Amino acid sequence: MMKKYFLFTLSILAFLCVEAQHLNIVIDEGSGLSEPSIFVSPNNPDNLVAGAIINKYYASNDGGLSWSEGELTSPYGVWGDPCLIVDSNDDYYYFHLSSPSGFGSWIDRIVCQKSTDLGETWTSGNYMGLNGTKAQDKHWAVVNYENNHIYVTWTQFDEYGSSSPIDYSNIHFSKSVDNGETWSEALRINEVSGDC
């Protein structure tokens, strides 16, 4: 009796597991795509926007069954580490590293580009964290849905990859209280510096 009950239970669990499988959709098969970021609108779960390095973006308005795609451009350059968020107005924000052509230095700021049409088109962007030749890297962003204030943290390196004991890394913070139009001056928020 116990053996039959056990087999019956396994059969039901196996059936439930098969029924619970989700459909996998391939968005892009390009080579070198990595570090994906995806955000689902809390207002409408059919609206999703995704990004992948170096400069790819994808948008879906049918719950991820189909996707449009494009490549971000910005006068500040686009150099990976995508981080996507959406505010309560369904405006999406795509944060990434910079790679300015003709001015600045490699990853010298964190860039924010905004979409007001569910990820189909993007502004040319603005930025935070520019501090001479220091490298800005590994950002992440969140939004407060009560007031749409946006908060971003990242690591600033005195000299990226340096083994010198006088070069440090620190965690910085900036916020926007005007829907990503402007950013507060970067504020160091760690007490103890790291190395580079």
XYZ file of N, CA and C in Angstrom:
588
model
N 0.825 -1.196 0.000
C 0.000 0.000 0.000
C 0.866 1.256 0.000
N 1.881 1.282 0.874
C 2.761 2.441 0.964
C 3.507 2.669 -0.356
N 3.938 1.570 -1.010
C 4.654 1.682 -2.276
C 3.747 2.278 -3.352
N 2.480 1.836 -3.417
C 1.536 2.366 -4.400
C 1.260 3.850 -4.153
N 1.110 4.217 -2.879
C 0.877 5.626 -2.526
C 2.067 6.485 -2.951
N 3.265 5.998 -2.707
C 4.486 6.715 -3.057
C 4.573 6.907 -4.571
N 4.305 5.834 -5.344
C 4.360 5.933 -6.804
C 3.281 6.880 -7.329
N 2.088 6.829 -6.743
C 1.007 7.733 -7.140
C 1.410 9.192 -6.891
N 2.012 9.457 -5.729
C 2.456 10.806 -5.386
C 3.529 11.286 -6.358
N 4.485 10.422 -6.692
C 5.519 10.790 -7.668
C 4.914 11.089 -9.033
N 3.928 10.324 -9.428
C 3.269 10.545 -10.723
C 2.594 11.917 -10.763
N 1.910 12.273 -9.697
C 1.247 13.583 -9.645
C 2.279 14.702 -9.666
N 3.347 14.553 -8.892
C 4.401 15.585 -8.881
C 5.036 15.737 -10.253
N 5.303 14.624 -10.932
C 5.893 14.680 -12.275
C 4.949 15.405 -13.233
N 3.634 15.091 -13.155
C 2.654 15.763 -14.012
C 2.626 17.265 -13.743
N 2.633 17.658 -12.459
C 2.601 19.071 -12.108
C 3.855 19.795 -12.590
N 4.995 19.141 -12.495
C 6.238 19.765 -12.955
C 6.215 19.996 -14.460
N 5.678 19.014 -15.215
C 5.592 19.176 -16.676
C 4.633 20.311 -17.005
N 3.494 20.363 -16.312
C 2.512 21.404 -16.562
C 3.027 22.792 -16.168
N 3.981 22.872 -15.245
C 4.466 24.159 -14.752
C 5.621 24.719 -15.579
N 6.047 24.016 -16.619
C 7.159 24.488 -17.440
C 6.754 25.758 -18.184
N 7.714 26.659 -18.324
C 7.464 27.910 -19.030
C 8.062 27.848 -20.425
N 7.486 28.566 -21.327
C 7.970 28.659 -22.693
C 9.225 29.526 -22.720
N 10.293 29.029 -23.299
C 11.526 29.807 -23.459
C 11.512 30.491 -24.811
N 11.742 31.790 -24.813
C 11.774 32.586 -26.030
C 13.196 33.086 -26.236
N 13.763 32.850 -27.412
C 15.091 33.368 -27.739
C 14.918 34.792 -28.247
N 15.537 35.741 -27.555
C 15.435 37.148 -27.949
C 16.452 37.476 -29.029
N 17.694 37.006 -28.846
C 18.778 37.347 -29.767
C 19.817 36.244 -29.700
N 20.359 35.883 -30.833
C 21.374 34.845 -30.873
C 22.738 35.419 -31.255
N 22.915 36.714 -31.107
C 24.184 37.336 -31.465
C 25.314 36.852 -30.581
N 26.525 36.897 -31.113
C 27.682 36.465 -30.330
C 28.113 37.592 -29.391
N 28.663 37.216 -28.264
C 29.196 38.193 -27.317
C 28.172 38.841 -26.417
N 26.900 38.483 -26.549
C 25.876 39.070 -25.689
C 26.002 38.489 -24.291
N 26.013 39.356 -23.297
C 26.094 38.898 -21.915
C 25.604 40.007 -21.000
N 25.680 39.773 -19.698
C 25.263 40.721 -18.676
C 23.846 41.252 -18.918
N 22.869 40.355 -19.148
C 21.516 40.837 -19.434
C 20.864 41.492 -18.218
N 20.019 42.449 -18.500
C 19.184 43.088 -17.491
C 17.786 43.189 -18.092
N 16.774 42.873 -17.301
C 15.399 42.921 -17.800
C 14.501 43.485 -16.714
N 13.502 44.260 -17.125
C 12.571 44.816 -16.151
C 11.157 44.717 -16.701
N 10.249 44.276 -15.842
C 8.840 44.133 -16.177
C 8.084 45.298 -15.549
N 7.197 45.910 -16.316
C 6.400 47.012 -15.789
C 5.474 46.517 -14.685
N 5.489 47.201 -13.520
C 4.537 46.810 -12.476
C 3.100 47.190 -12.829
N 2.929 48.097 -13.782
C 1.591 48.502 -14.213
C 0.978 47.533 -15.209
N 1.835 46.910 -16.029
C 1.352 45.989 -17.049
C 2.446 44.959 -17.326
N 2.297 43.736 -16.812
C 3.352 42.734 -16.979
C 3.585 42.298 -18.422
N 2.754 42.755 -19.361
C 3.029 42.483 -20.775
C 4.160 43.351 -21.307
N 4.485 44.447 -20.615
C 5.544 45.356 -21.056
C 6.858 45.002 -20.371
N 7.831 44.569 -21.174
C 9.151 44.213 -20.682
C 10.202 44.924 -21.535
N 11.278 45.337 -20.904
C 12.418 45.901 -21.625
C 13.672 45.224 -21.098
N 14.587 44.892 -22.009
C 15.816 44.199 -21.636
C 17.001 44.878 -22.312
N 18.178 44.606 -21.787
C 19.411 45.105 -22.377
C 20.512 44.073 -22.219
N 21.527 44.149 -23.070
C 22.691 43.267 -22.995
C 23.889 44.035 -23.549
N 25.084 43.647 -23.086
C 26.270 44.365 -23.552
C 26.522 44.035 -25.023
N 27.088 44.908 -25.718
C 27.615 46.202 -25.295
C 26.516 47.261 -25.330
N 25.648 47.234 -26.330
C 24.707 48.345 -26.498
C 23.325 47.917 -26.998
N 22.912 46.710 -26.696
C 21.650 46.189 -27.224
C 20.473 46.500 -26.291
N 19.305 46.748 -26.899
C 18.072 46.839 -26.123
C 16.974 46.068 -26.842
N 16.013 45.605 -26.056
C 14.914 44.789 -26.555
C 13.642 45.218 -25.842
N 12.516 45.190 -26.551
C 11.239 45.577 -25.947
C 10.156 44.592 -26.370
N 9.271 44.288 -25.429
C 8.141 43.410 -25.701
C 6.896 44.022 -25.081
N 5.777 43.967 -25.805
C 4.501 44.418 -25.238
C 3.465 43.301 -25.228
N 3.962 42.052 -25.336
C 3.056 40.902 -25.275
C 3.549 39.845 -24.284
N 4.126 40.313 -23.186
C 4.570 39.396 -22.145
C 5.818 38.611 -22.488
N 6.564 39.055 -23.488
C 7.820 38.398 -23.853
C 7.699 37.388 -24.970
N 6.533 37.268 -25.600
C 6.381 36.327 -26.710
C 7.086 36.815 -27.967
N 7.102 38.131 -28.187
C 7.836 38.697 -29.325
C 8.573 39.946 -28.852
N 9.651 40.285 -29.566
C 10.534 41.381 -29.140
C 10.959 42.218 -30.336
N 11.059 43.520 -30.125
C 11.763 44.385 -31.073
C 13.153 44.615 -30.493
N 14.094 45.006 -31.315
C 15.450 45.213 -30.813
C 16.119 46.385 -31.508
N 17.136 46.916 -30.835
C 17.897 48.017 -31.396
C 19.217 48.166 -30.676
N 19.989 49.168 -31.106
C 21.275 49.458 -30.486
C 21.268 50.879 -29.954
N 21.653 51.038 -28.684
C 21.751 52.358 -28.071
C 22.927 53.126 -28.642
N 22.722 54.417 -28.798
C 23.818 55.329 -29.114
C 23.701 56.511 -28.159
N 24.824 57.103 -27.847
C 24.845 58.257 -26.952
C 26.103 59.059 -27.233
N 26.041 60.390 -27.111
C 27.269 61.178 -27.289
C 28.318 60.851 -26.229
N 27.919 60.205 -25.155
C 28.857 59.821 -24.098
C 29.400 58.417 -24.304
N 28.964 57.745 -25.347
C 29.372 56.383 -25.625
C 28.533 55.385 -24.842
N 28.553 54.148 -25.293
C 27.842 53.063 -24.638
C 28.835 51.921 -24.465
N 29.059 51.497 -23.226
C 30.072 50.488 -22.980
C 29.619 49.463 -21.946
N 28.435 48.950 -22.085
C 28.028 47.792 -21.309
C 27.566 48.052 -19.892
N 27.488 46.957 -19.126
C 26.918 46.919 -17.783
C 25.490 47.474 -17.770
N 24.600 46.939 -18.604
C 23.233 47.470 -18.621
C 22.501 47.221 -17.313
N 21.749 48.221 -16.894
C 20.856 48.114 -15.734
C 19.581 48.842 -16.117
N 18.459 48.128 -16.125
C 17.185 48.719 -16.513
C 16.248 48.798 -15.327
N 15.500 49.904 -15.261
C 14.428 50.071 -14.280
C 13.264 50.757 -14.981
N 12.103 50.753 -14.339
C 10.925 51.443 -14.869
C 10.265 52.180 -13.711
N 9.755 53.391 -13.979
C 9.075 54.144 -12.927
C 7.569 53.903 -12.986
N 6.824 54.552 -12.131
C 5.380 54.315 -12.055
C 4.618 54.875 -13.254
N 5.282 55.704 -14.079
C 4.671 56.224 -15.311
C 4.951 55.338 -16.513
N 5.597 54.191 -16.291
C 6.049 53.290 -17.353
C 7.128 53.907 -18.231
N 7.917 54.827 -17.667
C 9.114 55.322 -18.342
C 10.269 54.426 -17.921
N 11.001 53.913 -18.901
C 12.127 53.019 -18.635
C 13.422 53.820 -18.638
N 14.381 53.345 -17.848
C 15.701 53.969 -17.735
C 16.744 52.895 -17.964
N 17.688 53.185 -18.850
C 18.753 52.247 -19.194
C 20.067 52.891 -18.755
N 20.691 52.326 -17.733
C 21.970 52.818 -17.221
C 23.082 51.965 -17.812
N 24.190 52.616 -18.168
C 25.318 51.878 -18.735
C 26.603 52.666 -18.541
N 27.707 52.025 -18.849
C 29.008 52.684 -18.789
C 29.198 53.545 -20.024
N 30.166 54.437 -19.957
C 30.464 55.314 -21.084
C 31.706 54.825 -21.817
N 31.876 55.327 -22.996
C 33.096 55.135 -23.777
C 33.160 56.305 -24.744
N 33.424 57.500 -24.197
C 33.309 58.703 -25.021
C 34.327 58.750 -26.145
N 33.867 59.152 -27.305
C 34.730 59.279 -28.472
C 35.145 60.739 -28.619
N 36.424 60.989 -28.544
C 36.923 62.337 -28.773
C 37.014 63.205 -27.527
N 36.452 62.747 -26.401
C 36.575 63.498 -25.152
C 36.441 62.530 -23.985
N 36.952 62.902 -22.863
C 36.843 62.054 -21.681
C 37.737 60.835 -21.778
N 37.584 59.943 -20.822
C 38.357 58.713 -20.820
C 37.412 57.536 -20.620
N 37.893 56.351 -20.881
C 37.097 55.136 -20.844
C 36.388 54.974 -19.498
N 35.151 54.637 -19.500
C 34.222 54.487 -18.367
C 34.397 55.591 -17.317
N 34.336 56.817 -17.786
C 34.551 57.962 -16.890
C 33.277 58.495 -16.254
N 32.124 57.871 -16.546
C 30.842 58.315 -15.984
C 29.816 57.199 -16.124
N 28.710 57.343 -15.430
C 27.571 56.437 -15.573
C 26.516 57.188 -16.380
N 26.058 56.584 -17.461
C 25.113 57.225 -18.379
C 23.710 56.670 -18.135
N 22.713 57.558 -18.212
C 21.304 57.174 -18.102
C 20.573 57.623 -19.357
N 19.945 56.684 -20.046
C 19.090 57.004 -21.188
C 17.665 56.603 -20.846
N 16.708 57.403 -21.291
C 15.303 57.230 -20.892
C 14.428 56.946 -22.106
N 13.436 56.077 -21.904
C 12.440 55.793 -22.932
C 11.059 56.073 -22.371
N 10.282 56.863 -23.095
C 8.902 57.156 -22.689
C 7.888 56.404 -23.555
N 8.394 55.482 -24.416
C 7.496 54.706 -25.278
C 7.758 53.199 -25.144
N 7.929 52.763 -23.899
C 8.060 51.342 -23.560
C 9.268 50.684 -24.222
N 10.363 51.438 -24.324
C 11.618 50.870 -24.793
C 11.824 50.857 -26.289
N 10.958 51.539 -27.030
C 11.126 51.566 -28.489
C 12.175 52.581 -28.925
N 12.201 53.755 -28.274
C 13.210 54.774 -28.582
C 13.787 55.301 -27.276
N 14.988 55.895 -27.352
C 15.710 56.323 -26.154
C 16.290 57.712 -26.362
N 16.345 58.488 -25.269
C 17.005 59.788 -25.317
C 18.507 59.574 -25.522
N 19.218 60.650 -25.833
C 20.674 60.533 -25.977
C 21.351 60.414 -24.622
N 20.650 60.767 -23.554
C 21.132 60.494 -22.211
C 21.772 61.660 -21.493
N 21.992 61.437 -20.224
C 22.742 62.336 -19.363
C 23.582 61.450 -18.456
N 24.312 62.044 -17.540
C 25.244 61.206 -16.784
C 25.455 61.706 -15.367
N 26.117 60.845 -14.610
C 26.513 61.155 -13.238
C 27.912 60.596 -13.018
N 28.604 61.112 -11.999
C 29.850 60.514 -11.561
C 31.119 60.967 -12.240
N 31.047 61.848 -13.225
C 32.269 62.291 -13.908
C 33.204 62.932 -12.889
N 34.441 62.411 -12.785
C 35.401 62.891 -11.799
C 36.814 62.747 -12.362
N 37.170 63.656 -13.257
C 38.493 63.609 -13.876
C 38.681 62.315 -14.646
N 39.819 61.661 -14.424
C 40.115 60.417 -15.141
C 39.764 59.181 -14.322
N 39.110 59.343 -13.185
C 38.743 58.184 -12.368
C 37.676 57.360 -13.082
N 37.783 56.035 -12.931
C 36.860 55.116 -13.605
C 35.619 54.891 -12.747
N 34.465 54.875 -13.402
C 33.175 54.639 -12.746
C 32.640 53.316 -13.293
N 32.271 52.380 -12.396
C 31.933 51.033 -12.852
C 30.934 50.380 -11.898
N 30.279 49.327 -12.391
C 29.400 48.450 -11.598
C 28.277 49.197 -10.886
N 27.511 49.932 -11.640
C 26.375 50.693 -11.116
C 25.148 49.796 -10.966
N 24.236 50.239 -10.129
C 22.909 49.632 -10.049
C 21.924 50.717 -9.641
N 20.681 50.609 -10.098
C 19.681 51.650 -9.883
C 18.382 51.050 -9.354
N 17.647 51.875 -8.599
C 16.309 51.522 -8.131
C 15.448 52.777 -8.211
N 14.131 52.570 -8.211
C 13.202 53.699 -8.235
C 12.241 53.569 -7.059
N 11.918 54.702 -6.451
C 10.904 54.758 -5.404
C 9.576 55.038 -6.101
N 8.680 54.070 -6.114
C 7.426 54.213 -6.870
C 6.461 55.227 -6.258
N 6.692 55.647 -5.031
C 5.812 56.647 -4.435
C 6.058 58.044 -4.999
N 7.321 58.339 -5.383
C 7.622 59.685 -5.894
C 8.480 59.671 -7.157
N 8.803 58.483 -7.664
C 9.635 58.292 -8.857
C 11.050 58.848 -8.711
N 11.529 59.012 -7.490
C 12.933 59.349 -7.305
C 13.766 58.121 -7.669
N 14.889 58.366 -8.318
C 15.760 57.287 -8.781
C 17.076 57.371 -8.024
N 17.564 56.222 -7.565
C 18.795 56.153 -6.786
C 19.779 55.227 -7.497
N 21.037 55.664 -7.591
C 22.065 54.884 -8.282
C 23.303 54.800 -7.403
N 23.881 53.613 -7.312
C 25.171 53.437 -6.650
C 26.137 52.800 -7.649
N 27.436 53.021 -7.432
C 28.460 52.438 -8.290
C 29.805 52.531 -7.582
N 30.818 51.924 -8.195
C 32.173 51.963 -7.660
C 33.012 52.940 -8.471
N 33.728 53.809 -7.768
C 34.690 54.705 -8.418
C 36.099 54.193 -8.112
N 36.899 54.018 -9.144
C 38.283 53.566 -9.016
C 39.216 54.737 -9.291
N 40.177 54.975 -8.389
C 41.180 56.010 -8.660
C 41.899 55.714 -9.963
N 42.322 54.459 -10.137
C 42.914 53.997 -11.402
C 42.515 52.540 -11.574
N 41.705 52.285 -12.566
C 41.120 50.963 -12.759
C 42.203 49.891 -12.894
N 42.132 48.862 -12.037
C 43.070 47.751 -12.109
C 44.429 48.001 -11.483
N 44.631 49.139 -10.854
C 45.928 49.472 -10.268
C 46.227 48.589 -9.053
N 47.484 48.199 -8.904
C 47.905 47.459 -7.710
C 48.614 48.376 -6.711
N 48.667 49.670 -7.019
C 49.314 50.626 -6.123
C 48.500 50.789 -4.838
N 49.163 50.781 -3.684
C 48.431 50.944 -2.421
C 47.863 52.350 -2.210
N 48.219 53.296 -3.068
C 47.665 54.650 -2.915
C 46.468 54.901 -3.840
N 46.087 53.870 -4.616
C 44.900 53.964 -5.458
C 43.762 53.211 -4.772
N 42.598 53.858 -4.695
C 41.479 53.306 -3.942
C 40.232 53.148 -4.810
N 39.314 52.339 -4.303
C 37.968 52.259 -4.868
C 36.992 52.651 -3.768
N 35.932 53.355 -4.169
C 34.919 53.813 -3.222
C 33.538 53.668 -3.843
N 32.540 53.518 -2.996
C 31.161 53.402 -3.459
C 30.541 54.793 -3.466
N 29.938 55.153 -4.595
C 29.317 56.466 -4.749
C 27.815 56.332 -4.977
N 27.120 57.426 -4.734
C 25.656 57.474 -4.797
C 25.234 58.770 -5.469
N 24.196 58.690 -6.289
C 23.581 59.877 -6.877
C 22.086 59.601 -6.999
N 21.290 60.685 -7.008
C 19.844 60.502 -7.160
C 19.287 61.548 -8.113
N 18.123 61.213 -8.656
C 17.369 62.136 -9.501
C 15.978 62.291 -8.910
N 15.545 63.535 -8.743
C 14.196 63.803 -8.238
C 13.319 64.407 -9.330
N 13.828 64.378 -10.596
C 13.074 64.943 -11.718
C 13.013 63.966 -12.896
N 12.720 62.709 -12.586
C 12.524 61.671 -13.597
C 13.739 61.480 -14.501
N 14.918 61.521 -13.900
C 16.140 61.242 -14.635
C 16.671 62.380 -15.477
N 16.098 63.576 -15.322
C 16.581 64.719 -16.111
C 17.922 65.237 -15.596
N 18.091 65.287 -14.274
C 19.342 65.733 -13.664
C 19.685 64.796 -12.514
N 20.963 64.837 -12.110
C 21.471 63.949 -11.065
C 22.215 64.747 -10.025
N 22.065 64.344 -8.771
C 22.781 65.018 -7.691
C 24.284 64.745 -7.828
N 25.068 65.617 -7.214
C 26.510 65.412 -7.205
C 26.816 64.078 -6.528
N 27.774 63.345 -7.076
C 28.121 62.034 -6.526
C 28.598 62.171 -5.086
N 28.107 61.300 -4.241
C 28.434 61.306 -2.822
C 29.062 59.962 -2.467
N 30.232 59.998 -1.844
C 30.866 58.757 -1.375
C 30.079 58.268 -0.160
N 29.689 56.967 -0.144
C 28.876 56.457 0.943
C 29.555 55.360 1.754
N 30.736 54.893 1.359
C 31.445 53.890 2.165
C 32.377 54.567 3.156
N 32.625 53.911 4.286
C 33.543 54.440 5.283
C 34.982 54.023 5.023
N 35.171 52.773 4.559
C 36.504 52.242 4.350
C 36.720 51.996 2.861
N 37.779 52.566 2.312
C 38.072 52.400 0.886
C 38.585 50.995 0.599
N 38.345 50.552 -0.637
C 38.919 49.299 -1.117
C 40.127 49.584 -1.978
N 40.708 48.519 -2.506
C 41.828 48.724 -3.435
C 41.270 48.756 -4.859
N 42.140 48.886 -5.813
C 41.690 48.954 -7.209
C 41.881 47.640 -7.940
